XYZ file of C-alpha atoms in Angstrom:
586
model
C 157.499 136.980 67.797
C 156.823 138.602 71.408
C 154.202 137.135 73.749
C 151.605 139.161 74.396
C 150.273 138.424 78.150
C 147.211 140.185 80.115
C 148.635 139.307 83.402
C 147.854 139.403 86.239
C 150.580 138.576 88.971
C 150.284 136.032 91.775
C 152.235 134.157 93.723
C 152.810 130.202 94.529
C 153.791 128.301 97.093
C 155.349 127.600 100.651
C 157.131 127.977 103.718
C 155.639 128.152 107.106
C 157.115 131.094 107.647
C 157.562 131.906 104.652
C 155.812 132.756 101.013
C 152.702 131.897 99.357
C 150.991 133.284 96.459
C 148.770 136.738 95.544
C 148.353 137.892 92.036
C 148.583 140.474 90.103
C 148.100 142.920 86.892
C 146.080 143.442 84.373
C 147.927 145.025 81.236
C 148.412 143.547 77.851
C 152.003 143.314 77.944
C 155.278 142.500 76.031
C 157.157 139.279 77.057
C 160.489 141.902 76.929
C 159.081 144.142 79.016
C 159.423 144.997 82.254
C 155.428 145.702 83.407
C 154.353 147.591 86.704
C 151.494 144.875 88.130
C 148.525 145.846 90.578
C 147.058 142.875 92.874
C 144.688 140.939 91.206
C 144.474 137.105 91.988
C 147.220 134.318 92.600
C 147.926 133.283 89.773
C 152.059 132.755 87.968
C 152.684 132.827 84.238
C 155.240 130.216 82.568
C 156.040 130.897 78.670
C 157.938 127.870 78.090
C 159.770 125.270 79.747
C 162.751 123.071 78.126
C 164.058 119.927 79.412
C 167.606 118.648 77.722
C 169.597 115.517 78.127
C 172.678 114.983 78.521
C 173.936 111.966 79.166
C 177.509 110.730 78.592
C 176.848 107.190 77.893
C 175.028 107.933 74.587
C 177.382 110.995 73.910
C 180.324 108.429 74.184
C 178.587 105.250 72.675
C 177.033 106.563 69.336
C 174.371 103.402 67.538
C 176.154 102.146 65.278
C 173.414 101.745 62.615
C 169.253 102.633 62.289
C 168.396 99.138 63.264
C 169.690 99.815 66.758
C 168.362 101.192 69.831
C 169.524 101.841 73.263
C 168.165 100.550 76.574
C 166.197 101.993 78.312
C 163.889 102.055 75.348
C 161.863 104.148 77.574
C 164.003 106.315 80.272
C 162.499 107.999 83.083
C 159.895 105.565 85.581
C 157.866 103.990 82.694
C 157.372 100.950 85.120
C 155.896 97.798 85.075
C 155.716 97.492 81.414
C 152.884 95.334 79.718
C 152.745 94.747 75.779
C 150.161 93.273 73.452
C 149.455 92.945 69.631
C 146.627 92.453 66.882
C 149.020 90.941 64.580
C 149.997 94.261 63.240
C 149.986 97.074 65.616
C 151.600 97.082 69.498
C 150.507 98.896 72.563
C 152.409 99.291 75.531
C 151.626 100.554 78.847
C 153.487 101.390 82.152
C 152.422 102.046 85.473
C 151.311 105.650 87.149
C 150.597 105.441 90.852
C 149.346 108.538 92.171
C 149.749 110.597 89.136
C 146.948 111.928 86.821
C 146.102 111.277 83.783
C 147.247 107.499 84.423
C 148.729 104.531 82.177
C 150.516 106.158 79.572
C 150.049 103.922 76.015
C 152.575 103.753 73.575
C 152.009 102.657 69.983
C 154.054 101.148 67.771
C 154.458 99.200 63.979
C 157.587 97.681 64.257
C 158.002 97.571 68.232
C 161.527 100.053 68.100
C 159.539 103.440 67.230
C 157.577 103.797 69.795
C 155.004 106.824 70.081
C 152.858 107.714 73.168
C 149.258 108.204 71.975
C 147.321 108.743 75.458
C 146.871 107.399 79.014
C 144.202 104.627 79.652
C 142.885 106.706 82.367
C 142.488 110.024 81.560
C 138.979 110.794 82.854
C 138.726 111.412 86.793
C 135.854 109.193 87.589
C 138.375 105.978 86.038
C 141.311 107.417 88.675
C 140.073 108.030 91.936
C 143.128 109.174 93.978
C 142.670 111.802 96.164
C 144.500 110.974 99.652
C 146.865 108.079 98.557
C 150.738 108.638 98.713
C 152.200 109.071 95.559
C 153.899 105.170 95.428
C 150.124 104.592 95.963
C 147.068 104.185 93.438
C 147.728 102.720 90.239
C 150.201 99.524 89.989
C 151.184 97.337 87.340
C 148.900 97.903 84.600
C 148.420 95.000 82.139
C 147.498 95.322 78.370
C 145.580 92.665 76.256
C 144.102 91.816 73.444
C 140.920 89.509 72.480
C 140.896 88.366 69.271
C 137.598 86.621 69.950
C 135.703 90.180 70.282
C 138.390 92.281 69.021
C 138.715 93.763 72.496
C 141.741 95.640 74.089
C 141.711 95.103 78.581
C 143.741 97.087 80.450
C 143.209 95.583 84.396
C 145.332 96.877 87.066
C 145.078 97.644 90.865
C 144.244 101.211 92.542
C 145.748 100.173 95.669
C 142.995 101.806 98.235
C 140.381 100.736 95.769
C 140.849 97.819 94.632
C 141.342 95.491 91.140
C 138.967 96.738 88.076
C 139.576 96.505 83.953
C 138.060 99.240 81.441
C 138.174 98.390 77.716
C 138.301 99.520 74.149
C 138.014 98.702 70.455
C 140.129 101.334 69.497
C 142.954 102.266 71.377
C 143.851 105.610 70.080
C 140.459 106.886 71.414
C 138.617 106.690 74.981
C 138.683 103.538 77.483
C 135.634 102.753 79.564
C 134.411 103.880 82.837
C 136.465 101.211 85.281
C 134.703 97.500 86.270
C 135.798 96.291 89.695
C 136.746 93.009 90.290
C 135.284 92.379 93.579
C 136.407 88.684 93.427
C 140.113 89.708 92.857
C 141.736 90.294 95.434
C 145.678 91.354 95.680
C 147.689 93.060 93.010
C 148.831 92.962 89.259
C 145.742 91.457 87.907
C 146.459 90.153 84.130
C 143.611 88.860 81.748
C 144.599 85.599 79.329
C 142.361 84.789 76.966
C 143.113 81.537 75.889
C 142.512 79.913 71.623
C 138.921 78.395 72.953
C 137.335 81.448 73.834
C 137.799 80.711 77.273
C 139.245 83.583 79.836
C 141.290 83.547 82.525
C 142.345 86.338 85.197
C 146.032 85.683 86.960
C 146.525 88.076 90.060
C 149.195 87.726 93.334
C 147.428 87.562 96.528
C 147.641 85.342 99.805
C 148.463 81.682 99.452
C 145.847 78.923 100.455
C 146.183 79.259 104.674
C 147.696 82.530 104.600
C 151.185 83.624 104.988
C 154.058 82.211 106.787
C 156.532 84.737 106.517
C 156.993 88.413 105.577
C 156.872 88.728 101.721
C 154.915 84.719 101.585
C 152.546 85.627 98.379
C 150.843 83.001 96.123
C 149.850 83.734 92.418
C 146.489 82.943 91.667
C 143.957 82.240 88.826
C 139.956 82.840 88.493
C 138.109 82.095 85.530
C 136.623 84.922 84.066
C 132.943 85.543 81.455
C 133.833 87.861 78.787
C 130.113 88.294 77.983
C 129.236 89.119 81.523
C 132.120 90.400 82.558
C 132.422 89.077 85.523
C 134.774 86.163 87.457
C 132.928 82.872 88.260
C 133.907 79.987 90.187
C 136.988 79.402 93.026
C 140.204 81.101 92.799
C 142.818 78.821 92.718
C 146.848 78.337 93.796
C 149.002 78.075 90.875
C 152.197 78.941 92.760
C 152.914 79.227 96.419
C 155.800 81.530 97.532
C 157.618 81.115 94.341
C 160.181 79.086 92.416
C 161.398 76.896 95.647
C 159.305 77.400 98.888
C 161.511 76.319 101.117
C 163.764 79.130 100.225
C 161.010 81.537 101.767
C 161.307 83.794 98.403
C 159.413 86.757 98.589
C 157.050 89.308 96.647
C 156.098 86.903 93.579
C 154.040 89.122 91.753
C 153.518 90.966 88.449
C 151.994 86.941 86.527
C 151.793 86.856 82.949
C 149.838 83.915 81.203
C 150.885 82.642 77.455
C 149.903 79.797 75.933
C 153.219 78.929 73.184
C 153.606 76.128 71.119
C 150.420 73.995 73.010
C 151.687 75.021 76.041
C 151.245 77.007 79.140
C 153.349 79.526 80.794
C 153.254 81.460 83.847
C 155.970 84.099 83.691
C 155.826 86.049 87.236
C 158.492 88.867 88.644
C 160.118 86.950 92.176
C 162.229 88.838 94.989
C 160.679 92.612 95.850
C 161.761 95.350 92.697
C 164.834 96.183 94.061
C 168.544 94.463 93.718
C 167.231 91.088 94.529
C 164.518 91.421 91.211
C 164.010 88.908 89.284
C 161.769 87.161 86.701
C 160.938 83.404 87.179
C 158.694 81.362 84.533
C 156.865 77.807 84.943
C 155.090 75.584 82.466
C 152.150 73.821 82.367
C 149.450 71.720 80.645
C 146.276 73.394 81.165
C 145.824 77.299 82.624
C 144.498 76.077 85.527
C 147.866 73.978 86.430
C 149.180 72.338 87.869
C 152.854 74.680 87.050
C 156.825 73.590 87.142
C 159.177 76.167 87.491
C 161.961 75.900 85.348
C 165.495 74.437 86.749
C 167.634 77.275 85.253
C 165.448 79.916 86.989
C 164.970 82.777 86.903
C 164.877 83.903 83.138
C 166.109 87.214 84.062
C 168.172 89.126 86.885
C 171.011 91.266 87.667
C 171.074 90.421 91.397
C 174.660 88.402 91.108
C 176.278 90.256 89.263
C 179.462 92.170 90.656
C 177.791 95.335 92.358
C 181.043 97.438 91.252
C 180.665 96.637 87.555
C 181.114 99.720 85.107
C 177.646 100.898 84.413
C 175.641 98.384 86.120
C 172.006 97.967 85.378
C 170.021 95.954 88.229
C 166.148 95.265 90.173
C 165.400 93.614 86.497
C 161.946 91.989 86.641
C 158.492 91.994 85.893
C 158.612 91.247 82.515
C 156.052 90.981 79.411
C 156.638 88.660 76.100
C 155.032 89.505 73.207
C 155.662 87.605 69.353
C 156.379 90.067 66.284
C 154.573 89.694 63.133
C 157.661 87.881 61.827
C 157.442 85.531 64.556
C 160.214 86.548 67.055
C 159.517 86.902 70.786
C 160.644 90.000 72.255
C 160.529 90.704 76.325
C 159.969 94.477 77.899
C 161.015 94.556 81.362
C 162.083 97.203 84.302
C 165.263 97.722 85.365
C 167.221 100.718 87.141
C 170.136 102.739 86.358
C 172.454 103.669 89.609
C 174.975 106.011 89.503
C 178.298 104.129 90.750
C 175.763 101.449 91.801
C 174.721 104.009 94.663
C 171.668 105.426 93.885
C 169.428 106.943 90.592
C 166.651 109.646 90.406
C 165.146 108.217 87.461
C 163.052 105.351 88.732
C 162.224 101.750 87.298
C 162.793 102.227 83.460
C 161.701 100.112 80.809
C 163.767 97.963 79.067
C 163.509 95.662 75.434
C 165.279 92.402 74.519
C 164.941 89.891 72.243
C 164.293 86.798 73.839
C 165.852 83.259 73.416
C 164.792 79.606 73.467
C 166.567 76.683 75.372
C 166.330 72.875 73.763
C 164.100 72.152 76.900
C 161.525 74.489 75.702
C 161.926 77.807 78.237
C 161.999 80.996 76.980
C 165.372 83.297 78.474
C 166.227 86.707 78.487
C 169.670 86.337 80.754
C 172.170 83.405 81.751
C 175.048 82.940 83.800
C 177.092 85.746 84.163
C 175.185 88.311 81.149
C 174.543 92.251 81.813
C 171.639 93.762 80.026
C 173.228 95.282 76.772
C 172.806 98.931 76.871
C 172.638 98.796 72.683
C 170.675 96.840 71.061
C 169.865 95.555 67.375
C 166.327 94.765 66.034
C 167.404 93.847 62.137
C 164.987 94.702 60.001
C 163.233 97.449 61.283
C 164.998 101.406 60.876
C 164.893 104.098 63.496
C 163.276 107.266 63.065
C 163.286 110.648 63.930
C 160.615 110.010 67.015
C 162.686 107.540 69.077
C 161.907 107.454 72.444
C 165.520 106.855 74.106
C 169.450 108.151 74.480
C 169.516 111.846 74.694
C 167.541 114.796 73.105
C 165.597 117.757 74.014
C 161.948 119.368 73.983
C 160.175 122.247 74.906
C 156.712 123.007 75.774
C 156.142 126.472 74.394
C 152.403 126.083 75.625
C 150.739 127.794 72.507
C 148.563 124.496 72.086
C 145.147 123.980 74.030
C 146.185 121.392 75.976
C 149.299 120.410 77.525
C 151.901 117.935 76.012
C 151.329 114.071 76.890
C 154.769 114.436 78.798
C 152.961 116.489 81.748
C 151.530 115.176 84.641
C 149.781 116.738 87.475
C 148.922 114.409 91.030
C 145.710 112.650 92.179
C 143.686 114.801 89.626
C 143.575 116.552 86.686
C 144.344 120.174 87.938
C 142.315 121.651 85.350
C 140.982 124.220 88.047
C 144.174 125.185 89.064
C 145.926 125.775 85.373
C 145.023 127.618 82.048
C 146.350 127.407 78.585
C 143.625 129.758 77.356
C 143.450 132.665 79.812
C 146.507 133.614 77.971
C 147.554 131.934 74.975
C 150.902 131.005 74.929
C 151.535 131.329 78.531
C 150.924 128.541 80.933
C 149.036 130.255 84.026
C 149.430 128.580 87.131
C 147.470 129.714 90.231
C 148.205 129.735 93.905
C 146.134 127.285 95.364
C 145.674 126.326 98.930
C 147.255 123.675 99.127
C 150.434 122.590 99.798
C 152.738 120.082 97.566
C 153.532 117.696 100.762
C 149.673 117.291 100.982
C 147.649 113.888 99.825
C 145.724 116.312 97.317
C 146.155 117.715 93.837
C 148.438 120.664 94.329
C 149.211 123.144 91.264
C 151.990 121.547 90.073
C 152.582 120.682 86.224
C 155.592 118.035 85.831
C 157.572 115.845 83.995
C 159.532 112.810 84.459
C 163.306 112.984 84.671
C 164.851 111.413 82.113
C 168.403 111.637 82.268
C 171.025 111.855 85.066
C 172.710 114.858 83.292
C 170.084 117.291 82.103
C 169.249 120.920 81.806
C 165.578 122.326 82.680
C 165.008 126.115 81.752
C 161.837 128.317 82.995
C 160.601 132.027 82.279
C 158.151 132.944 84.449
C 156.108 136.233 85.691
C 155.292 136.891 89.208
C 155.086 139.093 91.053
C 154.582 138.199 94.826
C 152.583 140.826 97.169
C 153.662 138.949 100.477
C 155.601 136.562 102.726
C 153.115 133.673 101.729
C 153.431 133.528 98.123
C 155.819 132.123 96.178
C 155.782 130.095 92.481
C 159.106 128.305 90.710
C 160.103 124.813 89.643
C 159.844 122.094 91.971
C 161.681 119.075 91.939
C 159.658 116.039 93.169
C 160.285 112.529 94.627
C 157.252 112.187 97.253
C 155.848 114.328 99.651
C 159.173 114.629 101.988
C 161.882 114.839 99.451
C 161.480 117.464 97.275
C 163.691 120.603 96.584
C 161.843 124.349 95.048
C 163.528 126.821 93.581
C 160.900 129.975 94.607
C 160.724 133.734 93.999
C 158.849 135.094 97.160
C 158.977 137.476 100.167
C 160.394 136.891 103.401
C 160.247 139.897 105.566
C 158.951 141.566 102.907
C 161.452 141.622 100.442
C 161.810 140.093 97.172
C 163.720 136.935 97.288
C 164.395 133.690 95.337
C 165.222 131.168 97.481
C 166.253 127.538 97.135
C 164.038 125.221 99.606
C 165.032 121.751 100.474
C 161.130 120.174 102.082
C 161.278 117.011 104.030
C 158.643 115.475 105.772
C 158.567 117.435 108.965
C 160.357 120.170 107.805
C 161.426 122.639 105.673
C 165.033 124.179 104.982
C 166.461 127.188 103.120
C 169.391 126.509 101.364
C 170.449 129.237 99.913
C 168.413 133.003 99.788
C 169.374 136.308 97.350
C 167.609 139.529 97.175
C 165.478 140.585 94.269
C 165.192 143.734 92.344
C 161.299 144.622 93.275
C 160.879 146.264 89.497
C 161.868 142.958 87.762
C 158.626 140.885 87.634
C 159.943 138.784 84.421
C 162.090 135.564 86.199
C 164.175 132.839 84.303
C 165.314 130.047 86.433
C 167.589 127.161 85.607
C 168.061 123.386 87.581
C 171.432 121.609 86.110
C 172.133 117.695 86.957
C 175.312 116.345 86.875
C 173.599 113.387 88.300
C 175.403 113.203 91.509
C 174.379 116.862 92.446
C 172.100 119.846 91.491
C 172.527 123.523 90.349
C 170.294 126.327 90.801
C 170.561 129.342 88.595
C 168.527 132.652 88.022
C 167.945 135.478 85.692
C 166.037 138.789 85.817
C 164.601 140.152 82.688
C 167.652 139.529 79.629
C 170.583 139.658 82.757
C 173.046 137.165 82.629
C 172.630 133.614 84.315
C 173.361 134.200 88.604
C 174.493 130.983 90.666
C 172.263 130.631 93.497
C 173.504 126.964 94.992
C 175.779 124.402 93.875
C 176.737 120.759 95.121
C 172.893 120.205 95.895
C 172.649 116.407 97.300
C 170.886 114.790 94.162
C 170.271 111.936 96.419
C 167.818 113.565 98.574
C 165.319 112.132 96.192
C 165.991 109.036 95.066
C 164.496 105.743 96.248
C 167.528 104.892 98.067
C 167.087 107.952 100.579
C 163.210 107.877 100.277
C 160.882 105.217 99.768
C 158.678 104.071 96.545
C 158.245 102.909 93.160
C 158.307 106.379 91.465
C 161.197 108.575 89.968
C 161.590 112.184 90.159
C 159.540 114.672 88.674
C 160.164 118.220 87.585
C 157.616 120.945 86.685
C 155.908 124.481 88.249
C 154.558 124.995 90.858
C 152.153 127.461 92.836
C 150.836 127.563 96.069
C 149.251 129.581 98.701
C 149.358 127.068 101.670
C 152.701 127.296 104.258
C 154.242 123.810 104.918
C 154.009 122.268 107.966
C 157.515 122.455 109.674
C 159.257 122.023 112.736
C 162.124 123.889 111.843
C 163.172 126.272 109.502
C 167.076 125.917 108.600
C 169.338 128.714 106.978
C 172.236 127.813 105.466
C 174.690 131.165 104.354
């Protein structure tokens, strides 16, 4: 069935120099036709948008029954995982940073079909981010539940506002307005509630004295009055530094509180997230310490391991443990995927393994010389048709009212800035002022990269008027390492160009000339993981190669800085860039 679009033509984004958005027509129109527009406002119109994977590992390495799963059990930068049950149903969350809505939740029955129902935050007024950098704003979110009141607490830090928890009796519908923790201090905030009734909040912060050295944290615990909601009494040291002090280890964050078998354990991510990562545990008698870290520490890590290992999977840390209804203990976890150890685009991942027991009473997830297995069994629970992991493909046709759960826009919801109804089927995107390098919410609709090897296809209709408009795909780290693939003017004629933006400046990487009649535009961005390519259409023409061999690690962490993976999505905008240069590359 054709499309039927009133459109109206704009532009989107860019360049100094170069384009920016202005609309256009105003004809009910055929998705295969080729319409004449007239200016009307800045606005770009996306019919679909498909995203496939293509890995090889999980092309070569087929499961080898339905009770397996691969890791990542969530791809893409689902970090800083947290778990909790009921008994019977599990909830999952992951951390967001800068991007709106914020704290996906996942739900699951048996804990390997995993379904994402929501995000925590989804209201602005709970996700106040407007002029934080996108590894800003919301960190390590942690998920629990209160048997006592039948309660579900997610706490977490907005890192320019500070610690707060909202709440729920029913996950699968709205959380509350956010409660600040004025008395919390530092990051990754977790709730316990303990078998008396009693409740506990564990959080990283300074040690007693301050710090000695760069990375010196402590991990800390404050009681806390359900009924009141609010902290009382003194916060107290349960671990200074980490595991051994006098080894000045750094970052211990990320603390987890359990109470197993009568007793206590603090379970706390050790050594910054990246190669050095790890996850440390300690025991105890009472919740308020005093803690002794275990003498096989830590429980998990990659950071030994031989860096040129086939496949190597590393920062692993900052772990959850949750017990199955049939009484096994299972761990989620991040971890990264580099290409050739070198670098990844996909971020901090999460991760699932079962975990194990020693005689001395410590829970494990890794020893000596293990890797993290990429497969995985879970016996007794089957696979089906919605697993989240190993490769597959979706498109967003957008004939729904809302977008997809998958989408993501940054520091707010966008809603002023996108439409789903002005006309249905078509995503229409305007040109706003404001630039995608810019601590505000530009119009850009994205996704998470998945895969190394993948395949995103676009049709869009613009129709740009001058040298400032311009509307595409844009692929996103932070706000100086991006790359947009943009139909606009320069001089004014009708160009898509390829444009590589960095923090204090802009480059063109590769131009071609447009036929000014066409106003109908597919575009095309290939991975091969290692590199990029950039392919267009006009109207039903073949596929044209605009670059090739595009440096795919211009956005990962390793180049860049930050706890966030690439995103993908549209993009529209009627602000130039701020540049210092403008590079041409023939």
């Amino acid at each position: 069935m054709k499309k039927e679009i009133s459109i109206a033509i704009i532009s989107g984004v860019v360049l100094m120099i170069g384009f920016t958005a202005s609309l256009l027509s105003c004809q009910s129109i055929s998705a295969d036709d080729n319409p004449q527009f007239v200016s009307d406002s800045l606005v770009a119109h996306f019919d679909y948008f498909t995203y496939k994977g293509e890995d090889d590992f999980y092309k070569n390495n087929p499961l080898p029954d339905d009770d397996y799963y691969y890791n990542p059990i969530l791809p893409g930068w689902y970090s800083d995982p947290s778990i909790c049950s009921n008994g019977k149903d599990y909830f999952m969350v992951t951390s967001t940073f800068s991007y709106y809505p914020g704290v996906p939740i996942f739900h699951s029955t048996d804990m390997l079909n995993w379904k994402q129902i929501g995000h925590v935050l989804d209201r602005p007024y709970q996700l106040p981010l407007i002029g934080q950098r996108t590894s800003e704003g919301i960190f390590a979110p942690a998920i629990s539940y209160n048997p006592h009141n039948k309660t579900y607490y997610m706490i977490t830090t907005n890192i320019r506002k500070g610690n707060f928890f909202v709440k729920t009796k029913d996950p699968f519908e709205s959380w509350s307005d956010p409660i600040w923790l004025p008395d919390v201090h530092g990051i990754d905030p977790s709730f316990f509630f303990d078998e008396d009734g009693k409740a506990y909040i564990v959080n990283n912060d300074v040690p007693d004295g301050g710090s000695s050295y760069e990375g010196h944290r402590a991990i800390r615990i404050i009681q806390f009055d359900v009924e009141k909601e609010k902290t009382f009494g003194s916060s107290i040291m349960l671990v200074n530094g980490g595991v051994d002090l006098s080894e000045k280890p750094i970052w211990i964050e990320g603390p987890h509180l359990y109470k197993i078998n009568n007793s206590y354990y603090l379970m706390c991510a050790e050594g910054g997230t990246s190669v050095d990562h790890r996850e440390v545990i300690f025991k105890g008698d009472s919740p308020l310490g005093e803690f002794d870290p275990w003498d096989k520490n830590p429980m998990l890590t990659q950071r030994h391991l031989d860096p040129n290992r086939a496949l190597p999977i590393t920062c692993a840390g900052h772990a959850d443990l949750i017990q199955k209804d049939n009484g096994q203990w299972w761990s989620v976890f991040l971890a990264c995927r580099p290409i050739d150890n070198q670098f990844e685009n996909l971020g901090r991942e999460t991760f699932m393994l079962p975990v194990r027991w020693g005689n001395d009473g410590f829970p494990y997830l890794t020893k000596d010389e293990e890797e993290i297995p990429r497969i995985v069994r879970m016996e007794g629970v089957k696979r089906d048709s919605t697993a989240t992991f190993g490769n597959f493909e979706k498109k967003e046709d957008f004939n729904k009212p809302q977008l997809g759960l998958d989408w993501m826009s940054l520091r707010g919801p966008g809603d002023q800035l996108y439409s789903l109804k002005q006309n249905p089927g078509f995503l229409t995107l305007k040109c706003a002022d404001i630039a995608s390098n810019e601590l505000r919410t530009p119009s850009f609709i994205g996704r998470r990269l998945q895969h190394h090897k993948f395949e995103c296809t676009t049709n869009m209709y613009f129709n740009p008027k001058t040298d400032s408009e311009s509307a595409g795909v844009l692929l996103y780290k932070d706000e100086g390492h991006q790359y947009f693939l943009a139909v606009g003017r320069t001089d004014g004629k009708k160009k898509i160009n390829l444009l590589k933006i960095e923090s204090n400046q802009v480059e063109l990487l590769a131009s071609q000339d447009l036929i000014e009649e066409n106003t109908r535009m597919k575009v095309k961005v290939v991975s091969t993981g290692g590199d990029f390519r950039f392919l267009y259409a006009s109207s039903n023409q073949d596929w044209k190669l605009l670059a090739e061999g595009v440096d795919a690690s211009f956005l990962s962490t390793a180049e860049s800085y930050g706890f966030t993976g690439t995103v993908i999505g549209v993009y529209a905008s009627n602000k130039p860039y701020f540049q210092k240069t403008l590079k041409h590359q023939e």
